[in-house]
């Protein structure tokens, strides 16, 4: 086999393999691994819902589409708050022109005492466009009674 044919064959295989790798569920904004469980965000009646294995779905107060909050490298961002782990889900839409801002809503999920997940009743509303690195208060404050 000539070297040219070999290179073409390798390039062709790379073209088939690399897109398959890019479709890995871990790369999706609506899928995440949290506390050794695979979570999935889905649309339900125009809002976001979290599907959790071995637990009923959790309806959120966020409009669809929504996504898990991630750090700049794309990893799910978590914070330890006391004995619980907390993650954020965000929903964002561009404000009308000429504004460059977004209307973003954020809701928190935390681990429960019996390894279930629970959503905060509070939702934070801000005018910032993702990707944005919310400060630690966002992870804590959404579960406080006066949030």
mmCIF file of C-alpha atoms in Angstrom:
data_model
loop_
_atom_site.group_PDB
_atom_site.id
_atom_site.type_symbol
_atom_site.label_atom_id
_atom_site.label_comp_id
_atom_site.label_asym_id
_atom_site.label_seq_id
_atom_site.Cartn_x
_atom_site.Cartn_y
_atom_site.Cartn_z
ATOM 1 C CA UNK A 1 0.000 0.000 0.000
ATOM 2 C CA UNK A 2 1.391 3.366 -0.925
ATOM 3 C CA UNK A 3 2.043 5.948 1.753
ATOM 4 C CA UNK A 4 -0.437 8.317 0.105
ATOM 5 C CA UNK A 5 -3.265 5.754 0.250
ATOM 6 C CA UNK A 6 -2.435 4.977 3.868
ATOM 7 C CA UNK A 7 -2.662 8.677 4.801
ATOM 8 C CA UNK A 8 -5.995 9.020 3.005
ATOM 9 C CA UNK A 9 -7.331 5.957 4.791
ATOM 10 C CA UNK A 10 -6.203 7.277 8.205
ATOM 11 C CA UNK A 11 -7.745 10.682 7.460
ATOM 12 C CA UNK A 12 -11.004 8.999 6.433
ATOM 13 C CA UNK A 13 -11.126 6.893 9.595
ATOM 14 C CA UNK A 14 -10.397 9.954 11.734
ATOM 15 C CA UNK A 15 -13.312 11.701 10.041
ATOM 16 C CA UNK A 16 -15.581 8.849 11.115
ATOM 17 C CA UNK A 17 -14.223 8.328 14.635
ATOM 18 C CA UNK A 18 -13.796 11.917 15.856
ATOM 19 C CA UNK A 19 -17.447 12.980 15.369
ATOM 20 C CA UNK A 20 -18.536 9.877 17.301
ATOM 21 C CA UNK A 21 -16.281 10.923 20.174
ATOM 22 C CA UNK A 22 -17.694 14.441 20.112
ATOM 23 C CA UNK A 23 -21.191 13.047 20.674
ATOM 24 C CA UNK A 24 -20.245 11.527 24.026
ATOM 25 C CA UNK A 25 -23.162 12.149 26.428
ATOM 26 C CA UNK A 26 -20.763 13.680 28.960
ATOM 27 C CA UNK A 27 -20.211 16.529 26.481
ATOM 28 C CA UNK A 28 -23.883 17.502 26.383
ATOM 29 C CA UNK A 29 -25.068 20.612 28.257
ATOM 30 C CA UNK A 30 -28.172 18.681 29.333
ATOM 31 C CA UNK A 31 -26.360 15.641 30.754
ATOM 32 C CA UNK A 32 -24.113 15.416 33.789
ATOM 33 C CA UNK A 33 -22.648 12.932 36.219
ATOM 34 C CA UNK A 34 -23.277 13.986 39.831
ATOM 35 C CA UNK A 35 -22.792 11.855 42.947
ATOM 36 C CA UNK A 36 -22.149 8.768 40.793
ATOM 37 C CA UNK A 37 -25.480 9.217 38.970
ATOM 38 C CA UNK A 38 -26.195 10.256 35.406
ATOM 39 C CA UNK A 39 -28.557 13.236 35.362
ATOM 40 C CA UNK A 40 -30.518 14.384 32.333
ATOM 41 C CA UNK A 41 -32.381 17.633 31.725
ATOM 42 C CA UNK A 42 -35.489 17.407 29.576
ATOM 43 C CA UNK A 43 -38.390 19.617 28.521
ATOM 44 C CA UNK A 44 -41.757 19.166 30.214
ATOM 45 C CA UNK A 45 -44.609 21.567 29.457
ATOM 46 C CA UNK A 46 -42.155 24.302 28.443
ATOM 47 C CA UNK A 47 -40.091 23.994 31.624
ATOM 48 C CA UNK A 48 -36.999 22.069 32.654
ATOM 49 C CA UNK A 49 -37.150 18.747 34.430
ATOM 50 C CA UNK A 50 -34.269 16.754 35.924
ATOM 51 C CA UNK A 51 -34.315 12.994 35.462
ATOM 52 C CA UNK A 52 -32.490 11.153 38.245
ATOM 53 C CA UNK A 53 -32.028 7.349 38.381
ATOM 54 C CA UNK A 54 -34.043 5.650 41.161
ATOM 55 C CA UNK A 55 -35.949 8.864 41.926
ATOM 56 C CA UNK A 56 -39.005 10.618 40.493
ATOM 57 C CA UNK A 57 -38.194 13.454 38.084
ATOM 58 C CA UNK A 58 -37.690 16.904 39.584
ATOM 59 C CA UNK A 59 -39.672 19.723 37.973
ATOM 60 C CA UNK A 60 -37.722 22.979 37.971
ATOM 61 C CA UNK A 61 -39.056 26.541 37.813
ATOM 62 C CA UNK A 62 -36.851 27.281 34.796
ATOM 63 C CA UNK A 63 -37.961 27.679 31.183
ATOM 64 C CA UNK A 64 -36.705 25.218 28.608
ATOM 65 C CA UNK A 65 -34.008 25.111 27.285
ATOM 66 C CA UNK A 66 -31.767 24.820 30.316
ATOM 67 C CA UNK A 67 -28.309 23.457 31.012
ATOM 68 C CA UNK A 68 -26.038 22.396 33.832
ATOM 69 C CA UNK A 69 -23.636 25.091 35.045
ATOM 70 C CA UNK A 70 -20.038 24.178 34.189
ATOM 71 C CA UNK A 71 -16.568 25.552 34.783
ATOM 72 C CA UNK A 72 -14.488 26.979 31.894
ATOM 73 C CA UNK A 73 -13.123 23.511 31.058
ATOM 74 C CA UNK A 74 -16.672 22.132 30.669
ATOM 75 C CA UNK A 75 -16.721 20.130 33.909
ATOM 76 C CA UNK A 76 -19.872 20.199 36.035
ATOM 77 C CA UNK A 77 -19.296 22.815 38.719
ATOM 78 C CA UNK A 78 -20.110 21.616 42.241
ATOM 79 C CA UNK A 79 -19.744 23.179 45.676
ATOM 80 C CA UNK A 80 -19.652 21.517 49.064
ATOM 81 C CA UNK A 81 -22.106 23.290 51.407
ATOM 82 C CA UNK A 82 -21.911 21.708 54.841
ATOM 83 C CA UNK A 83 -22.383 17.991 54.266
ATOM 84 C CA UNK A 84 -24.161 18.454 50.927
ATOM 85 C CA UNK A 85 -23.030 18.853 47.340
ATOM 86 C CA UNK A 86 -24.734 21.586 45.291
ATOM 87 C CA UNK A 87 -24.950 22.109 41.514
ATOM 88 C CA UNK A 88 -26.696 24.782 39.445
ATOM 89 C CA UNK A 89 -29.020 24.620 36.452
ATOM 90 C CA UNK A 90 -29.373 27.724 34.297
ATOM 91 C CA UNK A 91 -31.792 28.916 31.637
ATOM 92 C CA UNK A 92 -30.928 31.948 29.535
ATOM 93 C CA UNK A 93 -32.389 33.980 26.699
ATOM 94 C CA UNK A 94 -30.975 36.977 24.852
ATOM 95 C CA UNK A 95 -32.667 40.301 25.667
ATOM 96 C CA UNK A 96 -34.101 42.242 22.710
ATOM 97 C CA UNK A 97 -31.705 44.308 20.614
ATOM 98 C CA UNK A 98 -29.847 46.611 21.119
ATOM 99 C CA UNK A 99 -29.105 44.981 24.491
ATOM 100 C CA UNK A 100 -26.203 42.540 24.624
ATOM 101 C CA UNK A 101 -27.379 41.095 27.932
ATOM 102 C CA UNK A 102 -29.356 37.960 28.668
ATOM 103 C CA UNK A 103 -32.173 37.180 31.046
ATOM 104 C CA UNK A 104 -30.794 34.244 33.010
ATOM 105 C CA UNK A 105 -32.504 32.204 35.704
ATOM 106 C CA UNK A 106 -30.600 29.873 38.015
ATOM 107 C CA UNK A 107 -31.899 27.127 40.278
ATOM 108 C CA UNK A 108 -29.840 24.909 42.577
ATOM 109 C CA UNK A 109 -29.946 21.165 43.204
ATOM 110 C CA UNK A 110 -28.422 19.560 46.291
ATOM 111 C CA UNK A 111 -27.895 16.115 47.678
ATOM 112 C CA UNK A 112 -30.398 15.107 50.344
ATOM 113 C CA UNK A 113 -29.698 13.178 53.517
ATOM 114 C CA UNK A 114 -30.952 9.948 51.919
ATOM 115 C CA UNK A 115 -28.911 10.432 48.693
ATOM 116 C CA UNK A 116 -31.872 11.891 46.802
ATOM 117 C CA UNK A 117 -31.652 15.233 45.029
ATOM 118 C CA UNK A 118 -33.792 18.230 45.897
ATOM 119 C CA UNK A 119 -34.274 21.519 44.077
ATOM 120 C CA UNK A 120 -34.205 24.932 45.700
ATOM 121 C CA UNK A 121 -37.586 26.636 45.832
ATOM 122 C CA UNK A 122 -35.858 29.956 45.094
ATOM 123 C CA UNK A 123 -34.751 30.957 41.596
ATOM 124 C CA UNK A 124 -32.170 33.681 41.014
ATOM 125 C CA UNK A 125 -32.765 36.068 38.116
ATOM 126 C CA UNK A 126 -29.820 37.989 36.668
ATOM 127 C CA UNK A 127 -28.939 39.874 33.484
ATOM 128 C CA UNK A 128 -25.780 38.060 32.465
ATOM 129 C CA UNK A 129 -25.102 35.700 29.593
ATOM 130 C CA UNK A 130 -23.557 32.261 30.076
ATOM 131 C CA UNK A 131 -20.894 31.117 30.222
ATOM 132 C CA UNK A 132 -20.510 32.943 33.513
ATOM 133 C CA UNK A 133 -18.838 31.746 36.698
ATOM 134 C CA UNK A 134 -21.401 32.351 39.425
ATOM 135 C CA UNK A 135 -19.896 33.079 42.827
ATOM 136 C CA UNK A 136 -20.154 30.714 45.767
ATOM 137 C CA UNK A 137 -23.085 32.659 47.232
ATOM 138 C CA UNK A 138 -25.226 31.450 44.339
ATOM 139 C CA UNK A 139 -24.708 27.835 45.429
ATOM 140 C CA UNK A 140 -25.514 28.629 49.062
ATOM 141 C CA UNK A 141 -28.119 31.396 48.828
ATOM 142 C CA UNK A 142 -30.750 29.597 46.768
ATOM 143 C CA UNK A 143 -31.497 27.292 49.710
ATOM 144 C CA UNK A 144 -31.631 30.026 52.359
ATOM 145 C CA UNK A 145 -35.149 30.846 53.633
ATOM 146 C CA UNK A 146 -34.979 34.512 52.595
ATOM 147 C CA UNK A 147 -33.453 33.937 49.153
#
